[in-house]
Short mmCIF file of C-alpha atoms in Angstrom, two decimals:
data_model
loop_
_atom_site.label_atom_id
_atom_site.label_comp_id
_atom_site.label_asym_id
_atom_site.label_seq_id
_atom_site.Cartn_x
_atom_site.Cartn_y
_atom_site.Cartn_z
CA MET N 1 0.43 17.69 18.63
CA PHE N 2 3.01 19.64 16.50
CA THR N 3 0.80 21.90 14.74
CA PHE N 4 2.14 24.53 17.12
CA SER N 5 6.00 23.18 17.08
CA SER N 6 5.96 23.18 13.12
CA GLY N 7 4.69 26.65 12.80
CA PHE N 8 1.19 26.50 11.85
CA VAL N 9 0.29 28.57 14.37
CA PRO N 10 2.87 30.78 15.84
CA LEU N 11 2.83 30.63 19.72
CA ASN N 12 3.71 34.73 19.68
CA SER N 13 0.20 34.97 17.96
CA LEU N 14 -1.13 33.67 21.15
CA VAL N 15 0.32 36.16 24.05
CA ILE N 16 -1.78 38.25 25.27
CA ALA N 17 0.11 40.25 27.64
CA PRO N 18 4.45 38.94 27.89
CA GLY N 19 5.02 37.21 30.84
CA LYS N 20 1.62 37.18 31.90
CA LEU N 21 -1.49 36.26 30.01
CA VAL N 22 -1.63 33.66 26.48
CA TRP N 23 -4.51 32.18 24.81
CA VAL N 24 -4.37 28.50 25.61
CA VAL N 25 -6.26 26.70 22.46
CA TYR N 26 -7.58 22.89 23.28
CA ILE N 27 -8.44 20.50 20.47
CA ASP N 28 -10.56 17.56 20.97
CA ILE N 29 -10.72 14.72 18.59
CA VAL N 30 -13.68 12.13 18.49
CA CYS N 31 -13.28 9.11 16.69
CA LEU N 32 -16.79 7.68 16.09
CA SER N 33 -15.36 4.74 13.56
CA ASN N 34 -12.21 3.80 12.77
CA ASP N 35 -11.23 2.64 8.98
CA GLY N 36 -8.08 3.34 9.36
CA ASN N 37 -5.49 6.31 8.89
CA LEU N 38 -6.71 7.58 11.68
CA PHE N 39 -3.76 10.16 12.47
CA ASP N 40 -4.21 11.83 8.65
CA ALA N 41 -7.68 12.28 9.39
CA SER N 42 -7.52 13.77 13.03
CA LEU N 43 -4.52 16.21 11.60
CA SER N 44 -6.88 17.65 8.97
CA ALA N 45 -9.68 18.04 11.68
CA THR N 46 -7.68 20.08 13.58
CA THR N 47 -5.81 22.50 11.06
CA SER N 48 -9.58 22.60 9.30
CA ALA N 49 -10.46 24.04 13.37
CA LEU N 50 -7.84 25.91 13.92
CA LYS N 51 -7.93 27.65 10.39
CA SER N 52 -11.47 28.80 11.62
CA ALA N 53 -11.01 29.62 15.06
CA ARG N 54 -11.71 33.06 16.36
CA ILE N 55 -10.57 34.83 19.33
CA PRO N 56 -12.05 38.11 20.90
CA VAL N 57 -10.03 41.14 20.40
CA VAL N 58 -8.90 42.66 23.90
CA SER N 59 -6.81 44.51 25.94
CA PHE N 60 -4.59 44.09 29.31
CA ASP N 61 -4.70 46.27 31.94
CA HIS N 62 -1.86 47.05 33.60
CA GLU N 63 -2.89 48.91 36.23
CA THR N 64 -5.42 46.59 37.49
CA GLN N 65 -4.12 43.83 36.56
CA SER N 66 -6.97 42.85 34.51
CA LEU N 67 -7.99 41.58 30.88
CA LYS N 68 -10.67 43.80 28.65
CA LEU N 69 -12.64 43.47 25.95
CA ALA N 70 -11.42 45.63 23.10
CA ASN N 71 -15.39 46.82 22.37
CA PRO N 72 -17.52 45.37 25.37
CA THR N 73 -20.70 46.52 23.56
CA HIS N 74 -19.75 44.57 20.04
CA PRO N 75 -17.21 42.39 20.67
CA GLU N 76 -14.99 41.92 18.16
CA THR N 77 -13.30 38.51 17.41
CA VAL N 78 -10.03 38.09 14.88
CA PRO N 79 -8.82 34.56 13.23
CA LEU N 80 -6.20 32.62 14.91
CA ALA N 81 -2.88 33.59 12.68
CA ILE N 82 -2.15 30.58 10.29
CA ARG N 83 1.11 30.61 9.04
CA THR N 84 1.36 28.02 6.43
CA SER N 85 -0.64 24.60 5.96
CA ILE N 86 0.20 21.23 6.94
CA SER N 87 -0.86 17.91 5.69
CA GLY N 88 -0.13 14.47 6.86
CA TYR N 89 0.56 11.47 4.70
CA THR N 90 0.88 7.82 5.97
CA PHE N 91 2.15 4.53 3.77
CA ALA N 92 1.53 0.99 5.17
CA LEU N 93 4.86 -0.72 4.58
CA TYR N 94 4.96 -4.54 3.35
CA ASP N 95 8.60 -4.64 2.46
CA ARG N 96 11.05 -2.07 0.53
CA SER N 97 9.19 -2.11 -3.06
CA THR N 98 5.78 -2.41 -1.28
CA ILE N 99 4.50 1.28 -0.51
CA LEU N 100 0.56 1.82 0.18
CA PRO N 101 -0.61 5.20 0.61
CA ASP N 102 -3.36 6.25 2.40
CA PRO N 103 -4.05 2.58 3.86
CA CYS N 104 -7.67 1.64 6.00
CA LEU N 105 -7.70 -0.68 8.77
CA PHE N 106 -7.18 -3.86 7.13
CA GLU N 107 -4.33 -2.44 5.20
CA GLU N 108 -2.64 -0.96 8.18
CA ASP N 109 -3.36 -4.00 10.31
CA SER N 110 -1.64 -6.40 7.29
CA ALA N 111 1.36 -4.16 6.81
CA ALA N 112 4.67 -4.94 8.29
CA GLY N 113 4.93 -1.26 9.28
CA SER N 114 3.72 2.36 9.06
CA VAL N 115 5.80 5.92 8.17
CA THR N 116 3.81 8.88 8.67
CA LEU N 117 4.99 12.36 7.26
CA VAL N 118 3.58 15.78 8.04
CA VAL N 119 4.95 17.91 5.14
CA ASP N 120 4.35 22.03 5.31
CA ASP N 121 2.03 22.43 2.02
CA ASP N 122 3.84 25.70 1.22
CA SER N 123 7.21 24.73 0.91
CA ARG N 124 6.91 21.03 0.60
CA ASN N 125 9.05 20.57 3.89
CA LEU N 126 9.02 17.95 6.14
CA VAL N 127 7.93 19.01 9.68
CA HIS N 128 7.06 15.47 11.13
CA LEU N 129 7.92 12.12 10.79
CA SER N 130 6.65 9.01 12.90
CA PHE N 131 6.74 5.35 12.11
CA ALA N 132 5.65 2.03 13.44
CA ALA N 133 7.36 -1.38 12.65
CA PRO N 134 7.80 -4.18 14.46
CA ALA N 135 11.47 -5.09 16.42
CA PRO N 136 13.95 -6.92 14.01
CA SER N 137 13.36 -10.55 15.16
CA PRO N 138 16.95 -12.00 16.50
CA ASP N 139 16.95 -14.57 14.03
CA SER N 140 16.22 -12.44 11.27
CA ASP N 141 18.92 -10.85 8.88
CA SER N 142 16.56 -8.47 7.06
CA PRO N 143 16.21 -5.12 7.98
CA SER N 144 13.03 -3.52 8.49
CA PRO N 145 11.41 -1.80 5.58
CA LEU N 146 11.83 1.50 7.83
CA SER N 147 15.89 1.37 7.64
CA CYS N 148 15.79 1.79 3.85
CA PRO N 149 15.99 5.46 2.93
CA ALA N 150 14.72 4.39 -0.28
CA VAL N 151 11.63 3.60 1.24
CA LEU N 152 11.16 7.50 3.01
CA ASP N 153 12.82 9.02 -0.68
CA ALA N 154 10.08 6.78 -2.45
CA CYS N 155 7.23 7.99 -0.05
CA PHE N 156 8.71 11.48 -0.84
CA LYS N 157 8.30 10.91 -4.69
CA ILE N 158 4.37 9.72 -4.13
CA ILE N 159 3.97 12.75 -1.84
CA HIS N 160 5.25 15.15 -4.32
CA ALA N 161 3.37 13.79 -7.50
CA ASN N 162 0.00 13.66 -5.93
CA PRO N 163 -0.41 17.04 -3.66
CA ARG N 164 -3.28 17.89 -1.98
CA PRO N 165 -4.95 20.80 -2.88
CA SER N 166 -4.49 23.78 -0.91
CA SER N 167 -7.26 24.83 1.54
CA ARG N 168 -5.80 27.99 2.84
CA ALA N 169 -8.40 30.41 3.60
#
């Protein structure tokens, strides 16, 4: 996922010993029920988990090439370095003028396509864009709703008019 490439967690903060050891972060998302907009919910769960994750304070002994807890009798932990916060916004696209934010599964399935924007909550900059739309029919002269820049502009206007509250801890 792009939570790391977006700068959400700076990769250099996971380095224990340069060229030797790094922390590896695994996140498993288990969906118990999909009522739509699964990507945004998964991204929200991922960012929440990373914000509350803690790693042990360790040191690397270059002589023995071993990793040691900084305080073995009372292991300390520190939070992951979180640089910013990101949010996902998915829109169902029906045509160039009908854009539905935060669609349920029925609305996703009945739409002509969808677009997901991941935005840095602090700067409001776009850090990821993905879209799904059917291939245009060879018989059709009408372009996909995604081919119109006004669609993305409208999505950004909706995001900026209704920002999610910051949940930075």
